[in-house]
């Protein structure tokens, strides 16, 4: 039993250990690091409230990663084994995916990661013949089980997603909350401190910061170009440019941190600044002058900060019309690996200015700019059945980056 049950601040059986009693319990479901980083953006909305107790769990579903367990334990909160968590009497569940929701009866707030729910999936397994659907993340297959909507609040970043939901799964529409993008709001709140993020990445006053980012899968920039970082470093003068790498957490989780560092060992010795998977990519984008990226959401966030975008070409990637990735695919120039990079970065800056990409992409990422915190806190306390605190909603800048040691 010691391996499957831990002392818990939300269990009646352990109530005799409690110092603060009668709290409302919030269970944070973290199936992987990407979802976890977005869920952590919600927790400051509950800070300084003695009426709330937060615990964490990993909803086991046959896809457990050691990286997820390590991430949870680094948060400093109680981590319940899934078998214990799903039997606990909780007041609210915060979920970054639908994994585990069918085993819980408490009210659920479901929040997307990676720029929203209403987008194409980046790939499908080769053995399947099912067509791609633009509403896949908002369809009944994801949001409904046995006639019941799986979440009491489905957080959407944009009014466009509400329109998709109305067509794809009208049954779930009453649960929809258009809250905007809290990750983007934190990036925006960080922009006044850009010089501090540049300093933390080791960029001098005259250097331009080039962020090279890749999502996961064989179709990603890193999947298609194993020498991605080596090529960039080899063609940029070191005195004028600081190259920062940001890889999707799924790459780190599946292949392992040691293997990622091993693959990038030569690039790290050549001056690559690599941010860890848990946090740092947003700080890098705040500091960025240029972003070389693929169809992943980090590229879109980079465009919203005002960085120029140089896009790794992937003509077979299905993209939903009107999403940031699709707009960038139409307007951003393509990276040509065999050509000098400095002229390509200049061309990317010219294309950014001609198409007014920062404002366009920002409007596509959120239809509630700067409002995510207040809307989300209001929703959280509605589901908890508690009056909202009187103090203002915090919008914290992202932490300073802590690069991976070379």
XYZ file of C-alpha atoms in Angstrom:
406
model
C 0.000 0.000 0.000
C 2.907 2.384 0.633
C 3.663 2.417 -3.097
C 0.093 3.217 -4.137
C -1.175 5.541 -1.390
C 0.293 8.728 0.073
C -0.670 11.103 2.841
C -3.089 13.569 1.283
C -4.334 16.980 2.466
C -7.691 16.303 0.795
C -8.434 12.846 2.257
C -10.798 12.472 5.195
C -8.621 9.641 6.489
C -5.699 12.069 6.831
C -7.708 14.999 8.212
C -6.147 14.609 11.655
C -2.842 15.798 10.151
C -4.334 19.025 8.775
C -3.550 22.529 10.016
C -5.887 24.322 7.611
C -9.278 22.593 7.579
C -12.416 22.949 5.486
C -10.643 23.938 2.285
C -11.929 23.378 -1.231
C -9.777 20.865 -3.083
C -8.434 21.424 -6.608
C -6.965 18.448 -8.464
C -4.563 19.356 -11.291
C -4.411 16.637 -13.976
C -1.041 16.691 -15.740
C -0.801 14.046 -18.500
C 2.381 15.550 -19.983
C 4.677 18.531 -19.534
C 3.070 20.693 -22.243
C -0.320 20.520 -20.538
C 1.371 21.002 -17.186
C 3.014 24.280 -18.150
C -0.335 25.699 -19.242
C -2.077 24.497 -16.087
C 0.608 26.197 -13.983
C -0.489 29.490 -15.558
C -3.845 29.013 -13.790
C -2.508 28.453 -10.286
C -1.536 32.103 -9.590
C -5.249 32.879 -9.982
C -5.804 30.901 -6.764
C -2.855 32.341 -4.841
C -3.258 33.814 -1.355
C -6.619 32.077 -0.905
C -6.669 30.083 2.329
C -9.913 28.454 1.244
C -8.208 26.376 -1.466
C -5.908 23.322 -1.349
C -4.180 22.217 -4.579
C -2.925 18.704 -5.328
C -1.497 17.144 -8.496
C -1.747 13.845 -10.309
C -0.760 12.177 -13.565
C -3.804 10.511 -15.193
C -2.212 7.209 -16.201
C -3.309 6.026 -19.618
C -0.525 3.786 -20.870
C 1.554 6.752 -22.046
C 3.410 7.594 -18.860
C 6.667 9.497 -19.228
C 9.301 9.837 -16.571
C 9.516 13.505 -17.564
C 5.928 14.044 -16.409
C 6.607 12.526 -12.994
C 9.761 14.613 -12.622
C 7.867 17.753 -13.647
C 5.138 17.136 -11.064
C 7.546 16.516 -8.227
C 9.405 19.716 -9.044
C 6.276 21.795 -8.364
C 6.473 21.309 -4.608
C 2.850 20.232 -4.188
C 1.331 16.923 -3.067
C 1.379 14.422 -5.950
C -1.260 11.714 -5.624
C -0.968 8.389 -7.435
C -3.697 8.161 -10.064
C -5.448 5.279 -8.314
C -5.763 7.396 -5.181
C -6.573 10.662 -6.977
C -9.512 9.276 -8.915
C -11.071 7.988 -5.703
C -10.598 11.278 -3.850
C -13.497 13.598 -3.158
C -12.367 16.790 -4.912
C -14.221 20.032 -5.598
C -12.648 20.997 -8.936
C -10.474 19.381 -11.588
C -8.114 21.408 -13.790
C -7.313 19.483 -16.953
C -4.992 20.168 -19.877
C -6.401 17.256 -21.891
C -9.349 14.878 -21.695
C -7.271 12.019 -20.274
C -8.680 10.696 -17.051
C -11.849 12.795 -17.051
C -14.178 9.807 -17.363
C -12.941 8.496 -14.011
C -13.837 11.682 -12.125
C -17.148 13.166 -11.014
C -16.053 16.633 -9.856
C -16.594 19.770 -11.979
C -13.915 20.056 -14.665
C -12.228 23.045 -16.287
C -10.574 21.988 -19.544
C -7.969 24.370 -20.975
C -6.058 23.911 -24.242
C -2.332 24.082 -24.721
C -0.474 25.134 -27.832
C -2.557 28.006 -29.157
C -6.074 26.602 -28.951
C -8.253 23.573 -29.638
C -9.716 24.297 -33.067
C -6.804 23.221 -35.264
C -5.769 20.302 -37.412
C -3.767 17.615 -35.730
C -0.167 17.738 -36.938
C -0.197 14.158 -38.195
C -2.095 10.881 -38.214
C -0.654 7.357 -37.809
C 0.212 5.859 -41.221
C -2.010 2.808 -40.642
C -5.196 4.886 -40.348
C -7.365 6.100 -43.211
C -9.557 8.508 -41.279
C -9.652 11.976 -42.834
C -8.427 15.080 -41.043
C -11.109 17.299 -39.543
C -10.465 20.945 -38.711
C -12.638 20.653 -35.590
C -10.909 17.497 -34.345
C -10.013 18.964 -30.967
C -13.580 20.234 -30.549
C -15.518 17.232 -31.803
C -17.892 14.972 -29.863
C -15.306 12.200 -29.905
C -13.175 14.310 -27.575
C -15.750 16.289 -25.616
C -18.650 13.862 -25.073
C -18.848 10.434 -23.444
C -22.077 8.442 -23.167
C -24.130 11.532 -23.922
C -22.427 13.679 -21.266
C -20.138 16.635 -21.926
C -16.855 15.786 -20.263
C -16.046 19.273 -18.916
C -18.115 21.921 -17.163
C -15.998 24.739 -18.592
C -14.261 24.334 -21.956
C -11.805 27.189 -22.319
C -11.481 28.652 -25.814
C -8.932 31.243 -26.871
C -10.924 32.826 -29.691
C -14.478 33.503 -30.861
C -13.562 31.561 -34.014
C -13.217 28.436 -31.872
C -16.702 28.987 -30.481
C -18.021 29.004 -34.046
C -16.168 25.737 -34.738
C -17.586 24.215 -31.569
C -21.125 25.240 -32.514
C -20.763 23.276 -35.753
C -18.746 20.338 -34.466
C -20.322 19.680 -31.068
C -23.303 21.949 -30.277
C -24.028 19.875 -27.184
C -20.867 21.281 -25.584
C -21.592 24.902 -26.433
C -23.139 25.786 -23.020
C -19.818 24.843 -21.394
C -17.726 27.068 -23.694
C -15.883 30.019 -22.159
C -13.992 32.313 -24.532
C -11.225 33.459 -22.212
C -8.393 34.390 -24.528
C -4.868 33.019 -24.173
C -3.265 33.293 -20.751
C 0.136 32.191 -22.112
C 0.068 35.028 -24.640
C -1.005 37.489 -21.944
C 2.007 36.483 -19.860
C 4.290 36.916 -22.870
C 2.815 40.380 -23.426
C 3.334 41.261 -19.747
C 6.988 40.207 -20.146
C 7.796 42.443 -23.117
C 8.782 45.522 -21.038
C 11.570 43.398 -19.517
C 12.993 42.209 -22.836
C 16.523 43.351 -22.019
C 16.572 41.219 -18.878
C 15.604 38.120 -20.867
C 18.303 38.917 -23.432
C 20.877 39.228 -20.655
C 19.825 35.876 -19.194
C 20.362 34.266 -22.603
C 23.825 35.795 -22.858
C 23.024 38.213 -25.681
C 25.171 41.334 -25.786
C 23.826 44.742 -26.737
C 24.768 44.403 -30.415
C 23.714 40.800 -30.922
C 20.436 39.758 -32.507
C 18.669 36.805 -30.894
C 17.639 34.031 -33.273
C 15.285 31.469 -31.703
C 15.226 28.128 -33.509
C 12.136 26.204 -32.454
C 10.662 22.850 -33.378
C 7.533 20.964 -32.466
C 7.648 17.164 -32.305
C 7.016 14.341 -34.853
C 8.944 13.334 -37.977
C 7.322 16.241 -39.818
C 8.731 18.832 -37.452
C 11.762 20.960 -38.224
C 14.003 18.895 -35.931
C 12.504 15.654 -37.217
C 13.228 16.641 -40.822
C 16.609 18.269 -40.164
C 18.703 16.491 -37.510
C 21.452 19.031 -38.213
C 19.053 21.969 -37.794
C 21.037 23.785 -35.109
C 24.427 22.985 -36.613
C 23.364 24.516 -39.935
C 22.115 27.704 -38.287
C 25.220 28.141 -36.145
C 27.536 27.487 -39.075
C 26.046 30.237 -41.238
C 25.613 33.028 -38.670
C 28.530 35.182 -37.473
C 28.833 34.537 -33.771
C 29.684 38.138 -32.883
C 26.408 39.395 -34.348
C 23.917 36.679 -33.393
C 22.906 34.648 -30.346
C 21.230 31.354 -31.303
C 18.687 29.933 -28.854
C 17.103 26.490 -29.222
C 13.600 25.602 -28.021
C 12.417 22.020 -28.580
C 8.924 20.717 -27.865
C 8.704 18.963 -24.480
C 7.525 15.753 -26.180
C 10.954 15.442 -27.819
C 12.628 15.611 -24.417
C 10.086 13.274 -22.817
C 10.174 10.549 -25.456
C 13.882 10.494 -26.265
C 15.187 11.548 -22.861
C 17.138 14.645 -21.747
C 20.462 12.860 -21.973
C 19.851 11.867 -25.582
C 18.721 15.370 -26.560
C 21.865 16.855 -25.006
C 23.959 14.210 -26.751
C 22.421 14.960 -30.153
C 23.050 18.668 -29.627
C 26.474 18.364 -27.993
C 28.370 19.846 -30.942
C 25.875 22.703 -31.254
C 26.129 23.438 -27.534
C 29.915 23.582 -27.801
C 29.524 25.917 -30.790
C 27.470 28.393 -28.756
C 23.859 27.184 -28.861
C 21.790 28.356 -25.882
C 19.255 25.597 -25.191
C 16.236 26.254 -22.980
C 14.767 23.366 -20.954
C 11.375 21.897 -21.847
C 9.506 22.981 -18.725
C 9.933 26.734 -19.128
C 12.097 29.140 -21.049
C 10.601 29.080 -24.533
C 8.391 32.070 -23.753
C 11.303 34.033 -22.343
C 13.289 33.212 -25.477
C 10.475 34.491 -27.693
C 10.293 37.730 -25.718
C 14.008 38.222 -26.382
C 13.856 37.139 -30.039
C 14.618 39.325 -33.025
C 14.022 36.386 -35.383
C 12.351 32.983 -35.111
C 13.207 30.070 -37.375
C 10.423 27.589 -36.763
C 7.880 25.154 -38.124
C 4.099 24.810 -37.864
C 4.256 24.467 -34.064
C 2.509 26.981 -31.848
C 5.770 28.521 -30.592
C 6.325 30.002 -34.055
C 2.960 31.758 -33.889
C 3.673 33.132 -30.424
C 7.012 34.387 -31.737
C 5.272 36.233 -34.567
C 2.962 37.897 -32.045
C 5.947 39.316 -30.138
C 7.122 41.118 -33.271
C 9.959 38.762 -34.207
C 10.464 38.083 -37.905
C 9.542 34.545 -38.977
C 11.538 32.227 -41.221
C 9.501 29.082 -41.783
C 10.682 25.538 -42.291
C 8.746 24.393 -45.343
C 6.411 21.412 -44.940
C 3.972 21.394 -47.863
C 2.205 18.227 -46.733
C 1.120 19.638 -43.387
C -2.656 20.221 -43.183
C -3.487 23.591 -41.642
C -6.839 25.079 -40.722
C -7.636 28.276 -42.589
C -7.375 31.392 -40.461
C -5.100 29.927 -37.777
C -1.744 31.560 -37.045
C 0.129 28.619 -38.588
C -1.858 28.897 -41.826
C -1.394 32.675 -42.040
C 2.334 32.319 -41.471
C 2.482 29.607 -44.120
C 1.027 32.110 -46.594
C 3.136 35.130 -45.689
C 6.424 34.088 -44.059
C 9.395 33.253 -46.304
C 10.753 29.701 -46.294
C 14.079 28.733 -44.803
C 16.517 27.554 -47.483
C 19.121 25.429 -45.634
C 21.705 25.608 -48.399
C 21.765 29.388 -48.636
C 23.327 32.091 -46.431
C 21.094 32.793 -43.475
C 21.706 36.493 -42.846
C 19.991 37.618 -46.102
C 17.114 35.261 -45.321
C 16.608 36.875 -41.918
C 16.556 40.305 -43.537
C 13.961 39.078 -46.041
C 11.902 37.672 -43.160
C 11.933 41.058 -41.434
C 10.785 42.740 -44.635
C 7.962 40.205 -45.075
C 6.889 40.741 -41.442
C 6.597 44.478 -41.989
C 4.893 44.214 -45.388
C 2.220 41.798 -44.147
C 1.923 43.381 -40.675
C 2.255 39.909 -39.250
C 2.631 40.704 -35.516
C -0.773 42.377 -35.228
C -2.485 39.877 -37.518
C -1.168 36.834 -35.679
C -1.861 38.370 -32.265
C -5.518 38.891 -33.233
C -5.754 35.265 -34.369
C -4.234 33.926 -31.150
C -6.735 35.639 -28.864
C -9.981 37.553 -29.082
C -9.721 38.614 -25.419
C -6.254 40.213 -25.211
C -5.214 40.893 -21.643
C -8.467 39.471 -20.232
C -7.615 35.793 -19.749
C -6.744 36.136 -16.063
C -9.979 37.830 -14.950
C -12.175 35.550 -17.088
C -10.430 32.394 -15.944
C -10.484 33.374 -12.263
C -14.176 34.171 -12.493
C -14.761 30.744 -14.034
C -12.643 28.931 -11.451
C -14.519 30.431 -8.524
C -17.880 29.825 -10.169
C -17.049 26.128 -10.425
C -15.714 26.067 -6.863
C -18.854 27.740 -5.547
C -16.823 30.446 -3.789
C -16.950 34.251 -4.054
C -13.989 35.701 -5.928
C -11.243 37.382 -3.896
C -11.279 41.157 -3.865
C -7.646 41.611 -4.889
C -6.663 42.247 -8.495
C -5.898 39.356 -10.819
C -2.123 38.908 -11.188
C -0.566 38.689 -14.657
C 2.997 37.653 -13.949
C 5.843 38.008 -16.444
C 7.382 34.655 -17.359
C 10.457 33.558 -15.396
C 13.959 34.376 -16.579
C 15.323 31.487 -18.665
C 17.681 28.961 -17.123
C 19.542 27.474 -20.111
C 20.690 23.866 -20.229
C 24.416 23.687 -19.324
C 26.687 23.061 -22.287
